[in-house]
Amino acid sequence: MTDMTDITESESPRTTDARRHLDHAVRAMDHVQARYEVAMLDYIAARVVEAYPQTTHLTFVHATPDGLIELDGLWVTHDGGTEELFLDVRGGGATIAGLDPGEIGDDLTYALDRLNSVAWSAVRPNTLPGKRWVLDIPPADRAARIADLVRAHHPDAGLLTVDLSPIRPRVAGVTAVGPTGIGPTVHAEPDQPLWPEETGRIIQGLIWQIQCLPHLRARYMTRFGGPSEESAYLLLPPTGTGEEE
């Protein structure tokens, strides 16, 4: 196996400089692609909710003969947690109350095209019968939703310490903030998780989406530890704040 260190050391200054610019360009493309995927996710959600405000999640078929995603149905989750299919669009294609299932399917195809697309963070990981998947409609205010989920287990939480080094951000700690200032931090431990697994999956996905949207990243996330570190604080808004812009 070729040693990349040896190659780098033997390269001319011009080649080394070109490689550095190429690496920067690739990272920039990845950031743009991730931003596009979340923007497309939000565009899909806005169109669906505009037509059917009660929608909390939708189902789609991922494995179709032509490789495209097809919208399957729109669902609502009631207060008791019961999920109800209120619009079955299976086998459709006609416009339904201003919503074109074919266009939604095409947009989902674009958003979920990459296996590591950020949009997959809104998809529940287990398939349903018939190779159907569930995509939860992103909340209008991601940070407020994270705050609600975190404070259900840590009522005094004011900020999160987030590890950004994996492809999906990981919450490393929860810090309390009270009237007298910063309080203690509860660190994530293998034998003492910060919250149930499903709650963690939702929080992780929403943080990943915030990280990819510059206006939200600038508002809620602060990097620390130097340029080589991949850590950040995520400020939790007060409970009951308005929607994100």
mmCIF file of C-alpha atoms in Angstrom:
data_model
loop_
_atom_site.group_PDB
_atom_site.id
_atom_site.type_symbol
_atom_site.label_atom_id
_atom_site.label_comp_id
_atom_site.label_asym_id
_atom_site.label_seq_id
_atom_site.Cartn_x
_atom_site.Cartn_y
_atom_site.Cartn_z
ATOM 1 C CA MET A 1 0.000 0.000 0.000
ATOM 2 C CA THR A 2 1.366 3.420 -0.944
ATOM 3 C CA ASP A 3 2.344 5.733 1.906
ATOM 4 C CA MET A 4 0.574 9.035 1.289
ATOM 5 C CA THR A 5 3.038 10.777 3.625
ATOM 6 C CA ASP A 6 5.926 9.774 1.362
ATOM 7 C CA ILE A 7 4.023 11.011 -1.677
ATOM 8 C CA THR A 8 3.317 14.356 -0.038
ATOM 9 C CA GLU A 9 6.933 14.768 1.029
ATOM 10 C CA SER A 10 8.178 13.971 -2.463
ATOM 11 C CA GLU A 11 5.777 16.326 -4.227
ATOM 12 C CA SER A 12 6.950 19.601 -5.636
ATOM 13 C CA PRO A 13 5.755 22.801 -3.924
ATOM 14 C CA ARG A 14 3.440 23.451 -6.869
ATOM 15 C CA THR A 15 1.817 20.015 -6.571
ATOM 16 C CA THR A 16 1.497 20.336 -2.801
ATOM 17 C CA ASP A 17 -0.163 23.730 -3.182
ATOM 18 C CA ALA A 18 -2.534 22.367 -5.839
ATOM 19 C CA ARG A 19 -3.437 19.437 -3.590
ATOM 20 C CA ARG A 20 -4.228 21.823 -0.741
ATOM 21 C CA HIS A 21 -6.489 23.915 -2.964
ATOM 22 C CA LEU A 22 -8.171 20.753 -4.230
ATOM 23 C CA ASP A 23 -8.850 19.590 -0.666
ATOM 24 C CA HIS A 24 -10.362 22.970 0.169
ATOM 25 C CA ALA A 25 -12.522 22.849 -2.958
ATOM 26 C CA VAL A 26 -13.798 19.365 -2.126
ATOM 27 C CA ARG A 27 -14.723 20.447 1.396
ATOM 28 C CA ALA A 28 -16.460 23.534 0.025
ATOM 29 C CA MET A 29 -18.469 21.379 -2.395
ATOM 30 C CA ASP A 30 -19.476 19.071 0.443
ATOM 31 C CA HIS A 31 -20.704 22.054 2.484
ATOM 32 C CA VAL A 32 -22.702 23.397 -0.457
ATOM 33 C CA GLN A 33 -24.189 19.969 -1.183
ATOM 34 C CA ALA A 34 -25.220 19.504 2.454
ATOM 35 C CA ARG A 35 -26.801 22.961 2.521
ATOM 36 C CA TYR A 36 -28.714 22.137 -0.667
ATOM 37 C CA GLU A 37 -30.007 18.875 0.834
ATOM 38 C CA VAL A 38 -31.375 20.579 3.955
ATOM 39 C CA ALA A 39 -32.834 23.424 1.875
ATOM 40 C CA MET A 40 -34.586 20.881 -0.336
ATOM 41 C CA LEU A 41 -35.857 19.080 2.765
ATOM 42 C CA ASP A 42 -37.319 22.330 4.082
ATOM 43 C CA TYR A 43 -38.850 23.129 0.689
ATOM 44 C CA ILE A 44 -40.587 19.744 0.602
ATOM 45 C CA ALA A 45 -41.837 20.209 4.165
ATOM 46 C CA ALA A 46 -43.150 23.708 3.429
ATOM 47 C CA ARG A 47 -45.109 22.545 0.376
ATOM 48 C CA VAL A 48 -46.606 19.563 2.179
ATOM 49 C CA VAL A 49 -47.577 21.548 5.288
ATOM 50 C CA GLU A 50 -48.997 24.370 3.186
ATOM 51 C CA ALA A 51 -51.360 21.910 1.507
ATOM 52 C CA TYR A 52 -52.028 19.771 4.588
ATOM 53 C CA PRO A 53 -51.101 21.621 7.821
ATOM 54 C CA GLN A 54 -51.809 18.594 10.020
ATOM 55 C CA THR A 55 -49.016 16.540 8.432
ATOM 56 C CA THR A 56 -46.379 15.360 10.911
ATOM 57 C CA HIS A 57 -44.657 12.806 8.681
ATOM 58 C CA LEU A 58 -44.868 11.167 5.293
ATOM 59 C CA THR A 59 -44.035 7.756 3.910
ATOM 60 C CA PHE A 60 -42.247 7.077 0.665
ATOM 61 C CA VAL A 61 -41.090 4.140 -1.405
ATOM 62 C CA HIS A 62 -37.348 4.203 -2.007
ATOM 63 C CA ALA A 63 -36.795 1.107 -4.154
ATOM 64 C CA THR A 64 -38.747 1.650 -7.364
ATOM 65 C CA PRO A 65 -37.977 0.155 -10.808
ATOM 66 C CA ASP A 66 -36.704 3.475 -12.177
ATOM 67 C CA GLY A 67 -34.694 4.295 -9.069
ATOM 68 C CA LEU A 68 -36.863 7.275 -8.134
ATOM 69 C CA ILE A 69 -38.567 7.917 -4.814
ATOM 70 C CA GLU A 70 -42.362 7.847 -4.803
ATOM 71 C CA LEU A 71 -44.547 9.576 -2.233
ATOM 72 C CA ASP A 72 -46.675 6.972 -0.455
ATOM 73 C CA GLY A 73 -48.862 8.778 2.068
ATOM 74 C CA LEU A 74 -49.280 11.674 4.493
ATOM 75 C CA TRP A 75 -49.679 11.015 8.207
ATOM 76 C CA VAL A 76 -50.652 12.834 11.390
ATOM 77 C CA THR A 77 -49.540 11.949 14.912
ATOM 78 C CA HIS A 78 -52.215 12.632 17.508
ATOM 79 C CA ASP A 79 -51.582 13.849 21.059
ATOM 80 C CA GLY A 80 -51.676 10.324 22.422
ATOM 81 C CA GLY A 81 -48.985 9.225 20.000
ATOM 82 C CA THR A 82 -51.303 7.367 17.629
ATOM 83 C CA GLU A 83 -50.286 7.709 13.977
ATOM 84 C CA GLU A 84 -53.028 8.018 11.353
ATOM 85 C CA LEU A 85 -52.747 7.822 7.575
ATOM 86 C CA PHE A 86 -55.074 10.576 6.342
ATOM 87 C CA LEU A 87 -54.007 10.741 2.697
ATOM 88 C CA ASP A 88 -53.024 7.659 0.688
ATOM 89 C CA VAL A 89 -51.397 8.695 -2.577
ATOM 90 C CA ARG A 90 -50.118 5.247 -3.508
ATOM 91 C CA GLY A 91 -50.356 4.682 -7.243
ATOM 92 C CA GLY A 92 -51.466 8.269 -7.735
ATOM 93 C CA GLY A 93 -49.662 11.007 -9.581
ATOM 94 C CA ALA A 94 -52.484 13.467 -10.009
ATOM 95 C CA THR A 95 -52.398 16.769 -8.173
ATOM 96 C CA ILE A 96 -54.140 16.470 -4.818
ATOM 97 C CA ALA A 97 -55.347 19.764 -3.319
ATOM 98 C CA GLY A 98 -52.485 21.684 -4.909
ATOM 99 C CA LEU A 99 -49.850 19.057 -4.041
ATOM 100 C CA ASP A 100 -48.272 17.055 -6.866
ATOM 101 C CA PRO A 101 -47.055 13.697 -5.462
ATOM 102 C CA GLY A 102 -44.805 13.217 -8.480
ATOM 103 C CA GLU A 103 -42.988 16.486 -7.859
ATOM 104 C CA ILE A 104 -42.606 15.708 -4.157
ATOM 105 C CA GLY A 105 -41.157 12.327 -5.083
ATOM 106 C CA ASP A 106 -38.690 13.958 -7.498
ATOM 107 C CA ASP A 107 -37.605 16.455 -4.833
ATOM 108 C CA LEU A 108 -37.149 13.648 -2.308
ATOM 109 C CA THR A 109 -35.017 11.822 -4.876
ATOM 110 C CA TYR A 110 -32.728 14.855 -5.158
ATOM 111 C CA ALA A 111 -32.588 15.437 -1.402
ATOM 112 C CA LEU A 112 -31.793 11.803 -0.554
ATOM 113 C CA ASP A 113 -29.591 11.046 -3.552
ATOM 114 C CA ARG A 114 -26.387 10.603 -1.542
ATOM 115 C CA LEU A 115 -26.180 7.787 0.996
ATOM 116 C CA ASN A 116 -24.720 10.289 3.467
ATOM 117 C CA SER A 117 -27.178 13.057 2.602
ATOM 118 C CA VAL A 118 -28.072 15.250 5.571
ATOM 119 C CA ALA A 119 -31.721 14.840 4.582
ATOM 120 C CA TRP A 120 -31.528 11.206 5.703
ATOM 121 C CA SER A 121 -31.294 12.562 9.267
ATOM 122 C CA ALA A 122 -35.047 13.264 9.044
ATOM 123 C CA VAL A 123 -35.791 9.675 7.966
ATOM 124 C CA ARG A 124 -36.517 6.980 10.497
ATOM 125 C CA PRO A 125 -33.948 4.229 10.090
ATOM 126 C CA ASN A 126 -36.268 1.218 9.879
ATOM 127 C CA THR A 127 -38.150 0.349 6.719
ATOM 128 C CA LEU A 128 -41.853 -0.442 6.740
ATOM 129 C CA PRO A 129 -43.497 -3.276 4.759
ATOM 130 C CA GLY A 130 -43.278 -2.701 1.034
ATOM 131 C CA LYS A 131 -39.897 -0.949 1.309
ATOM 132 C CA ARG A 132 -41.550 2.177 2.661
ATOM 133 C CA TRP A 133 -39.676 4.726 4.750
ATOM 134 C CA VAL A 134 -40.857 7.450 7.118
ATOM 135 C CA LEU A 135 -39.689 11.060 6.815
ATOM 136 C CA ASP A 136 -40.597 13.313 9.736
ATOM 137 C CA ILE A 137 -41.477 16.885 8.795
ATOM 138 C CA PRO A 138 -38.697 19.090 10.246
ATOM 139 C CA PRO A 139 -39.942 21.471 12.944
ATOM 140 C CA ALA A 140 -40.333 25.119 12.067
ATOM 141 C CA ASP A 141 -37.830 25.924 14.828
ATOM 142 C CA ARG A 142 -35.132 23.262 15.107
ATOM 143 C CA ALA A 143 -33.334 24.823 18.070
ATOM 144 C CA ALA A 144 -36.556 25.140 20.071
ATOM 145 C CA ARG A 145 -37.390 21.506 19.340
ATOM 146 C CA ILE A 146 -33.940 20.411 20.517
ATOM 147 C CA ALA A 147 -34.406 22.491 23.690
ATOM 148 C CA ASP A 148 -37.754 20.826 24.420
ATOM 149 C CA LEU A 149 -36.320 17.338 23.928
ATOM 150 C CA VAL A 150 -33.235 18.054 26.050
ATOM 151 C CA ARG A 151 -35.131 19.758 28.892
ATOM 152 C CA ALA A 152 -37.514 16.830 29.158
ATOM 153 C CA HIS A 153 -34.506 15.012 30.680
ATOM 154 C CA HIS A 154 -32.347 17.950 31.881
ATOM 155 C CA PRO A 155 -34.732 20.764 32.924
ATOM 156 C CA ASP A 156 -31.985 23.341 33.570
ATOM 157 C CA ALA A 157 -30.082 22.731 30.334
ATOM 158 C CA GLY A 158 -28.770 25.890 28.702
ATOM 159 C CA LEU A 159 -26.196 24.648 26.218
ATOM 160 C CA LEU A 160 -24.846 21.475 24.677
ATOM 161 C CA THR A 161 -21.268 20.480 23.996
ATOM 162 C CA VAL A 162 -21.250 18.916 20.540
ATOM 163 C CA ASP A 163 -18.570 16.781 18.910
ATOM 164 C CA LEU A 164 -18.576 17.593 15.201
ATOM 165 C CA SER A 165 -15.834 15.181 14.156
ATOM 166 C CA PRO A 166 -18.103 12.276 13.072
ATOM 167 C CA ILE A 167 -20.246 12.633 9.990
ATOM 168 C CA ARG A 168 -23.177 13.020 12.359
ATOM 169 C CA PRO A 169 -22.703 15.384 15.318
ATOM 170 C CA ARG A 170 -22.640 13.791 18.760
ATOM 171 C CA VAL A 171 -23.736 15.470 21.992
ATOM 172 C CA ALA A 172 -20.908 15.089 24.490
ATOM 173 C CA GLY A 173 -22.432 16.998 27.393
ATOM 174 C CA VAL A 174 -25.333 19.051 28.717
ATOM 175 C CA THR A 175 -24.581 22.175 30.767
ATOM 176 C CA ALA A 176 -27.075 23.735 33.143
ATOM 177 C CA VAL A 177 -27.600 27.487 33.081
ATOM 178 C CA GLY A 178 -29.421 29.166 35.938
ATOM 179 C CA PRO A 179 -30.028 32.636 37.385
ATOM 180 C CA THR A 180 -26.560 32.633 38.942
ATOM 181 C CA GLY A 181 -24.763 31.612 35.753
ATOM 182 C CA ILE A 182 -23.237 28.437 34.344
ATOM 183 C CA GLY A 183 -23.926 25.299 36.325
ATOM 184 C CA PRO A 184 -22.586 21.750 36.211
ATOM 185 C CA THR A 185 -22.194 19.707 33.034
ATOM 186 C CA VAL A 186 -23.559 16.194 32.637
ATOM 187 C CA HIS A 187 -21.310 14.214 30.291
ATOM 188 C CA ALA A 188 -22.478 11.416 28.024
ATOM 189 C CA GLU A 189 -21.251 8.034 29.252
ATOM 190 C CA PRO A 190 -21.652 4.598 27.611
ATOM 191 C CA ASP A 191 -23.490 3.248 30.663
ATOM 192 C CA GLN A 192 -25.371 6.504 31.359
ATOM 193 C CA PRO A 193 -26.856 7.991 28.173
ATOM 194 C CA LEU A 194 -28.191 11.511 28.321
ATOM 195 C CA TRP A 195 -31.612 10.444 27.019
ATOM 196 C CA PRO A 196 -33.351 7.484 25.309
ATOM 197 C CA GLU A 197 -31.899 6.278 22.020
ATOM 198 C CA GLU A 198 -34.758 7.561 19.843
ATOM 199 C CA THR A 199 -34.587 10.988 21.477
ATOM 200 C CA GLY A 200 -30.860 11.040 20.789
ATOM 201 C CA ARG A 201 -31.421 10.178 17.142
ATOM 202 C CA ILE A 202 -33.819 13.098 16.702
ATOM 203 C CA ILE A 203 -31.546 15.559 18.519
ATOM 204 C CA GLN A 204 -28.526 14.403 16.545
ATOM 205 C CA GLY A 205 -30.344 14.823 13.235
ATOM 206 C CA LEU A 206 -31.598 18.324 14.062
ATOM 207 C CA ILE A 207 -28.122 19.443 15.157
ATOM 208 C CA TRP A 208 -26.677 18.101 11.912
ATOM 209 C CA GLN A 209 -29.250 20.113 9.950
ATOM 210 C CA ILE A 210 -28.488 23.285 11.935
ATOM 211 C CA GLN A 211 -24.790 22.771 11.297
ATOM 212 C CA CYS A 212 -25.436 22.781 7.539
ATOM 213 C CA LEU A 213 -27.517 25.973 7.486
ATOM 214 C CA PRO A 214 -25.235 29.037 7.839
ATOM 215 C CA HIS A 215 -27.845 31.364 9.355
ATOM 216 C CA LEU A 216 -28.757 28.840 12.054
ATOM 217 C CA ARG A 217 -25.169 27.734 12.643
ATOM 218 C CA ALA A 218 -24.146 31.358 13.216
ATOM 219 C CA ARG A 219 -27.024 31.928 15.613
ATOM 220 C CA TYR A 220 -26.773 28.840 17.784
ATOM 221 C CA MET A 221 -23.329 27.228 17.407
ATOM 222 C CA THR A 222 -19.909 28.440 18.559
ATOM 223 C CA ARG A 223 -16.754 26.502 17.726
ATOM 224 C CA PHE A 224 -14.045 26.267 20.358
ATOM 225 C CA GLY A 225 -10.666 24.642 20.898
ATOM 226 C CA GLY A 226 -8.794 26.015 17.894
ATOM 227 C CA PRO A 227 -8.946 25.366 14.143
ATOM 228 C CA SER A 228 -7.926 21.712 14.468
ATOM 229 C CA GLU A 229 -10.655 20.915 16.996
ATOM 230 C CA GLU A 230 -14.117 19.688 16.026
ATOM 231 C CA SER A 231 -16.068 20.831 19.065
ATOM 232 C CA ALA A 232 -18.791 23.406 19.472
ATOM 233 C CA TYR A 233 -21.289 24.768 21.947
ATOM 234 C CA LEU A 234 -24.926 24.805 20.903
ATOM 235 C CA LEU A 235 -26.939 27.432 22.758
ATOM 236 C CA LEU A 236 -30.444 26.303 23.667
ATOM 237 C CA PRO A 237 -33.070 29.040 23.303
ATOM 238 C CA PRO A 238 -35.461 29.730 26.174
ATOM 239 C CA THR A 239 -38.560 27.595 26.216
ATOM 240 C CA GLY A 240 -41.417 29.115 24.253
ATOM 241 C CA THR A 241 -39.374 31.130 21.757
ATOM 242 C CA GLY A 242 -40.696 31.986 18.304
ATOM 243 C CA GLU A 243 -39.965 30.236 15.040
ATOM 244 C CA GLU A 244 -36.596 30.396 13.350
ATOM 245 C CA GLU A 245 -36.239 32.691 10.376
#
